[in-house]
Short mmCIF file of C-alpha atoms in Angstrom, two decimals:
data_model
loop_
_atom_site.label_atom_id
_atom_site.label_comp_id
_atom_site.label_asym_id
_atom_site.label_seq_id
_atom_site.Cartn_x
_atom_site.Cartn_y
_atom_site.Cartn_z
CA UNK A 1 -22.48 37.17 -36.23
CA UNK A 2 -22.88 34.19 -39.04
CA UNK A 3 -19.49 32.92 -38.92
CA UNK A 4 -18.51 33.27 -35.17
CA UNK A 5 -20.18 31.69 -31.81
CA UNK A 6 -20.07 34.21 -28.82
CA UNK A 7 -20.37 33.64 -25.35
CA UNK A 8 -19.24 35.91 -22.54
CA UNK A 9 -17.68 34.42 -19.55
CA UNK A 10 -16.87 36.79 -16.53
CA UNK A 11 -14.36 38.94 -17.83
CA UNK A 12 -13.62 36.89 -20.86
CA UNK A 13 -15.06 36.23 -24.21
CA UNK A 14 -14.98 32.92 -25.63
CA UNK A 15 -14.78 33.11 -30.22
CA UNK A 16 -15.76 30.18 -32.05
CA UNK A 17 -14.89 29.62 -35.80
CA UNK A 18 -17.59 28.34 -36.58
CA UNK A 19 -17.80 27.28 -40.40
CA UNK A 20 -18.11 23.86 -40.60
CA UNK A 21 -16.33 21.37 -41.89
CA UNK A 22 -12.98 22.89 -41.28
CA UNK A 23 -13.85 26.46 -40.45
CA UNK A 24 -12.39 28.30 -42.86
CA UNK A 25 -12.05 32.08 -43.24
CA UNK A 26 -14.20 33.93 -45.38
CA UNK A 27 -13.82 38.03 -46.09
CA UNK A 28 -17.39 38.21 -43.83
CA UNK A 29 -15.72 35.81 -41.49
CA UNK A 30 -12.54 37.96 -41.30
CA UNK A 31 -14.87 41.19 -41.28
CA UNK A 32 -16.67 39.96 -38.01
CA UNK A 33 -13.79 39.18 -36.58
CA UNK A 34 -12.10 42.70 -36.72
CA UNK A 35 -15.08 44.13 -36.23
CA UNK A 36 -15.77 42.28 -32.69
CA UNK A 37 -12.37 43.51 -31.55
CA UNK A 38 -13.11 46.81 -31.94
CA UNK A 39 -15.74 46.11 -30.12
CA UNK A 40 -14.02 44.95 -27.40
CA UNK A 41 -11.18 47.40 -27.17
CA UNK A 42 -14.09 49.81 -25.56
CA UNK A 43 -15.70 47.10 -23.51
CA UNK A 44 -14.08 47.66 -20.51
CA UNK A 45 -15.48 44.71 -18.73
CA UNK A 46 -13.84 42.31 -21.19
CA UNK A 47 -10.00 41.82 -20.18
CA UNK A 48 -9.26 38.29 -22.47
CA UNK A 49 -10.35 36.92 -25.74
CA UNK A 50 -9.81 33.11 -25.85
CA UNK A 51 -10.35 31.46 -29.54
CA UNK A 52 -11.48 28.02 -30.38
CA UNK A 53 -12.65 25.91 -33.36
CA UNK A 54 -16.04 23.78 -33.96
CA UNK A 55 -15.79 20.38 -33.71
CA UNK A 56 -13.06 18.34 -32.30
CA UNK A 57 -11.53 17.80 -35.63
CA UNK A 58 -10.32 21.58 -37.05
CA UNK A 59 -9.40 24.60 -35.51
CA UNK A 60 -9.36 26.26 -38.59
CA UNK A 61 -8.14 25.33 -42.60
CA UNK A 62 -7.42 28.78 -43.32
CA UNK A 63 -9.11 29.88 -46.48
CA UNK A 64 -10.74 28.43 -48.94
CA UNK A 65 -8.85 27.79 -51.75
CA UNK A 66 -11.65 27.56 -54.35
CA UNK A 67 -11.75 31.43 -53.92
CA UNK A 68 -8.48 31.00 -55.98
CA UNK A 69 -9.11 29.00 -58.47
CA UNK A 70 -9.78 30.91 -61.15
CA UNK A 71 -6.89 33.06 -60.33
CA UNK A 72 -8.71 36.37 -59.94
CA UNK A 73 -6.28 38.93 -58.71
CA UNK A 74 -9.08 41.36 -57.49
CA UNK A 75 -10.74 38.50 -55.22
CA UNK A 76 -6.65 37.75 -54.23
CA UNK A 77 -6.65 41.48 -53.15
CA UNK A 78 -9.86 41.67 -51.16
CA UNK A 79 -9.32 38.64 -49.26
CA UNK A 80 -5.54 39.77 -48.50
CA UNK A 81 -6.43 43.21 -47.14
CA UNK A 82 -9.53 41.29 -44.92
CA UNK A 83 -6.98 38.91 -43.40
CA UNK A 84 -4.40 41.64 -42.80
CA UNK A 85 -6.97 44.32 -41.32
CA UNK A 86 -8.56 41.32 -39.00
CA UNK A 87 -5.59 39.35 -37.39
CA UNK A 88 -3.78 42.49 -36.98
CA UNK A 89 -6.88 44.24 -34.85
CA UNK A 90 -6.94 40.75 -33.05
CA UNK A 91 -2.87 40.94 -32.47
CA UNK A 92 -3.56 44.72 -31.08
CA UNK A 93 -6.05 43.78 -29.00
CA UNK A 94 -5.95 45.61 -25.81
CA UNK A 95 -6.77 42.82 -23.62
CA UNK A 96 -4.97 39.01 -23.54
CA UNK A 97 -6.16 36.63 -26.93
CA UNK A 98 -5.25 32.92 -26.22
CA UNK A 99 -5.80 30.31 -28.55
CA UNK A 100 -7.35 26.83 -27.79
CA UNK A 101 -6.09 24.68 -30.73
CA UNK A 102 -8.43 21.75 -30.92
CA UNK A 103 -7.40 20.55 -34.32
CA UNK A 104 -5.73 21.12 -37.75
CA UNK A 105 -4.55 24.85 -37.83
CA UNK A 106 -3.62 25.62 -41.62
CA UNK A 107 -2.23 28.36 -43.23
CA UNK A 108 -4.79 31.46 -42.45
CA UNK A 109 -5.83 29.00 -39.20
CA UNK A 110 -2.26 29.42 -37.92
CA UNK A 111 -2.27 32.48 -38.97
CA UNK A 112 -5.15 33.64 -36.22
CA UNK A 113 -3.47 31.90 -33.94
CA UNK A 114 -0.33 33.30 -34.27
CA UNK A 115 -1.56 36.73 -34.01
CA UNK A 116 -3.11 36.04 -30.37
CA UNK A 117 -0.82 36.11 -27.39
CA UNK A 118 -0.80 33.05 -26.06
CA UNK A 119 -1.62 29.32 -27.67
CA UNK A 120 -2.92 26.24 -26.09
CA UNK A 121 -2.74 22.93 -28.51
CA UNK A 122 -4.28 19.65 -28.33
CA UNK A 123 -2.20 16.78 -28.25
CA UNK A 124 -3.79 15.32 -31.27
CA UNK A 125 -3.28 19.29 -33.37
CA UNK A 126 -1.03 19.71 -36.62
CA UNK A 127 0.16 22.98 -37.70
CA UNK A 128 1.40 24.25 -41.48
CA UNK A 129 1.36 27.05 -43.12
CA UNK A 130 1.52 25.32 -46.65
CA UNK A 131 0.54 28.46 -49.10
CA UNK A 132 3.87 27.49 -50.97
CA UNK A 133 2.28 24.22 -51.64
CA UNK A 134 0.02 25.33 -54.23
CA UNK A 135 1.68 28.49 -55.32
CA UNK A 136 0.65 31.03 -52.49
CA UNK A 137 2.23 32.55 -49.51
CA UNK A 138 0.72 33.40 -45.73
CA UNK A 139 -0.22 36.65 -46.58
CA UNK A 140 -1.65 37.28 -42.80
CA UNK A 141 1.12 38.07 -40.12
CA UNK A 142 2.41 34.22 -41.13
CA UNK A 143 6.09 35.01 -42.44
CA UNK A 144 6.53 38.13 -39.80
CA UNK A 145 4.91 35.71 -36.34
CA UNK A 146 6.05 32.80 -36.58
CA UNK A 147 9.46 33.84 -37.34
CA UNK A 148 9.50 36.03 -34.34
CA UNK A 149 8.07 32.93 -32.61
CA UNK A 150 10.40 30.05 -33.31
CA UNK A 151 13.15 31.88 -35.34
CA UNK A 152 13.97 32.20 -38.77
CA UNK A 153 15.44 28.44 -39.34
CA UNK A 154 11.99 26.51 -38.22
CA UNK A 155 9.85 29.72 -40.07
CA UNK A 156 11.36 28.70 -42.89
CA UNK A 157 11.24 24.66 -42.67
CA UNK A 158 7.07 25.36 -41.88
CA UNK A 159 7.21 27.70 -44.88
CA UNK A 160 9.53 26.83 -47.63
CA UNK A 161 9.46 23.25 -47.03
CA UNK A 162 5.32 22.92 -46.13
CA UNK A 163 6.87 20.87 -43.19
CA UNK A 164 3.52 20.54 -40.73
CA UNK A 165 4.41 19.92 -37.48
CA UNK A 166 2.21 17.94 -34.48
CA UNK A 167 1.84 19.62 -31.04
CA UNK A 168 5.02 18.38 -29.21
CA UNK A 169 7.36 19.48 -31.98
CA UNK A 170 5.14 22.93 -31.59
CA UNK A 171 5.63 23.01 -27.60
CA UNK A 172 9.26 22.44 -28.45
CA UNK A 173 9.83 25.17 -30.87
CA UNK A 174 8.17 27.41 -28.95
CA UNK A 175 5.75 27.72 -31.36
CA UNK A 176 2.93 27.10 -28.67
CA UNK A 177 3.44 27.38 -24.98
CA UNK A 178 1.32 24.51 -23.97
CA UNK A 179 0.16 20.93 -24.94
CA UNK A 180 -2.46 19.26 -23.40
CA UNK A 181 -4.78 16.41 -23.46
CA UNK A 182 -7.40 15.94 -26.54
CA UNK A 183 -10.77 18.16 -25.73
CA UNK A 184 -8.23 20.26 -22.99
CA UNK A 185 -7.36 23.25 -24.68
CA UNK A 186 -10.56 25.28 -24.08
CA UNK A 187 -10.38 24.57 -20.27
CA UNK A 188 -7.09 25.52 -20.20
CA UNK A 189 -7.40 28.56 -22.29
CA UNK A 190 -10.09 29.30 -19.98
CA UNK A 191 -8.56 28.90 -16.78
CA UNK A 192 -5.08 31.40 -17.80
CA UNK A 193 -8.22 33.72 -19.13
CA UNK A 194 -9.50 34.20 -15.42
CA UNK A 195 -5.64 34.40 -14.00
CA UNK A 196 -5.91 37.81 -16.30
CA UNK A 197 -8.38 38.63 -14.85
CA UNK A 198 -6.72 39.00 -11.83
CA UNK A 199 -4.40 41.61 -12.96
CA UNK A 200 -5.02 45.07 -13.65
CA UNK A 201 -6.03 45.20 -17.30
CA UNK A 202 -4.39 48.76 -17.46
CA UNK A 203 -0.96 47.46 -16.63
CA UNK A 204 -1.78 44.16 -18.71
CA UNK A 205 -2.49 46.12 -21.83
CA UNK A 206 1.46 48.59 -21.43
CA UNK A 207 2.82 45.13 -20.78
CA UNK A 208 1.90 43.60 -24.01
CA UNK A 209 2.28 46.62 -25.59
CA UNK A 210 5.81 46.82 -24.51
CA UNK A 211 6.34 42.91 -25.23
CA UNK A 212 5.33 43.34 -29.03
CA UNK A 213 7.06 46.60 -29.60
CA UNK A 214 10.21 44.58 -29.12
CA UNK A 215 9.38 43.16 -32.69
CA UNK A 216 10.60 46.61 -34.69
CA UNK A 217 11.54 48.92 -31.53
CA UNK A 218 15.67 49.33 -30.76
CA UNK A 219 16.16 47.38 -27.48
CA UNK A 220 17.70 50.84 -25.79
CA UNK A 221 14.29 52.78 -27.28
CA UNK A 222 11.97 49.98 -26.03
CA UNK A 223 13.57 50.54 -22.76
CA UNK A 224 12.87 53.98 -22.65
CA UNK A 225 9.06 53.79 -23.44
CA UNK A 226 8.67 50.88 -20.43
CA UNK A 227 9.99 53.32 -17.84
CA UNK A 228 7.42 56.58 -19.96
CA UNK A 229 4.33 53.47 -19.65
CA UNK A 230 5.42 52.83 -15.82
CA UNK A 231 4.58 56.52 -14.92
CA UNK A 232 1.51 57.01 -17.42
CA UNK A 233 0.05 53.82 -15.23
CA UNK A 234 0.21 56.68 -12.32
CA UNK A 235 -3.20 58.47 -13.89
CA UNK A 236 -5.05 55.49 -13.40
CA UNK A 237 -7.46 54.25 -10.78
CA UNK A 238 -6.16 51.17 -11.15
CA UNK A 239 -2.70 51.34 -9.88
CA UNK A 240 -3.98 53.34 -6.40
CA UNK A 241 -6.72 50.64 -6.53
CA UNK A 242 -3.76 48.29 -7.02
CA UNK A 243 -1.35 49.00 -4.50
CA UNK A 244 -3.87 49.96 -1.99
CA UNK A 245 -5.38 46.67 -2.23
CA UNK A 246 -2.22 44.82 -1.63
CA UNK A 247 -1.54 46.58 1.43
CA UNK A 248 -5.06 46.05 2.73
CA UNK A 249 -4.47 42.07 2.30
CA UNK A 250 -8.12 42.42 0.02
CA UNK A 251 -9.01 41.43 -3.49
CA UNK A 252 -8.68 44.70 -6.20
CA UNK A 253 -11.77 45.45 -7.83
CA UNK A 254 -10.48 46.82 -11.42
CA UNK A 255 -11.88 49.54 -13.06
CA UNK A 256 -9.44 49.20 -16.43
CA UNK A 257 -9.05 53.07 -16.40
#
């Protein structure tokens, strides 16, 4: 891929935006990206994505606004779909995404990471999503996430006001779960990637999709489907392999199926 670094760690893959200077998004960018998801969905050896940036200076910018300029409404409509169909395979990943903030994350560049599960930020990272700055919106997941993040007052302070915010106000918000020291993040992002590992990636993937259908699902319907996912977790190898394992006092070797 031209856009993104791979490297395969254990059970994890580590994604690198890599398009220097600030790594912005372009619709090959976006298209690698949703294509190496579905890639992953039938890897069964891969249980967690983590995402960085380049550099020590940008996680990502978002997109390039001089695809904009000219104020072609085609181009508008190619790029929006590209965004939409990538960061919502990446949010439907099967496995656990965690972002390593490292730097500036902008508009689309929050928007990536607000679509993965978890987010690790640098002490020194700022996040916006400023699209109403110059006559845009976050057309990626940005108005639905990060109000289910940090609520509907703070989504719209980041939004309607362009208010960017450093990483403690982030941590605070609950906009990010963790802050840590500059050149951290990957390590850290790294390190919760192999405590996934540990678990049984069948179980991990009903969990999350039980966490995230609390978005649009009735509470008393959501309810229903955890105890429907419980049994279906019953024609797996891994929840024999599981239990069995436990009781044994031994390490479970995973078979994610």
């Amino acid at each position: 891929m031209e856009f993104l670094k791979l490297e395969r760690r254990g059970h994890t893959v580590l994604v690198t935006i890599n398009n220097p200077p600030a790594n912005t998004w372009t619709q090959q960018s976006l298209g690698e990206l949703q294509q190496l998801v579905g890639e992953l969905n039938t890897d069964r050896d891969i249980y967690a994505l983590v995402l960085t940036g380049e550099g020590d200076k940008f996680f990502s910018a978002g997109a390039d606004l001089k695809l904009f300029a000219e104020g072609d409404k085609g181009v508008a409509a190619d790029m929006a779909r590209a965004f939409g169909r990538a960061f919502e395979a990446l949010s439907a990943f099967r496995g656990v995404s965690i972002a390593a903030i490292n730097g500036y994350a902008m508009g689309g560049g929050l928007e990536v990471a607000l679509a993965c599960d978890i987010r690790i930020a640098e002490s020194q990272a700022q996040m916006a999503l400023p699209e109403a700055t110059v006559g845009l919106l976050p057309c990626a997941g940005g108005t639905q996430n990060l109000t289910a993040l940090v609520g509907e007052g703070w989504a719209k302070r980041m939004i309607l006001c362009g208010e960017r915010i450093k990483a403690d106000r982030a941590l605070s918000i609950g906009l990010v779960e963790e802050v840590v020291d500059t050149g951290c993040a990957l390590d850290t992002a790294l390190t919760l990637a192999e405590k996934v590992g540990k678990q049984s990636p069948v179980a991990v993937s009903a969990c999350k999709t039980l966490v995230q259908s609390g978005r649009s699902m009735p509470r008393s319907q959501a309810l229903v489907m955890e105890r429907e996912l419980f049994l279906d977790l019953f024609d797996s190898e891994d929840q024999a392999e599981g239990v069995n394992a436990f009781l044994e006092k031994r390490a479970p070797e995973w078979k994610n199926c």
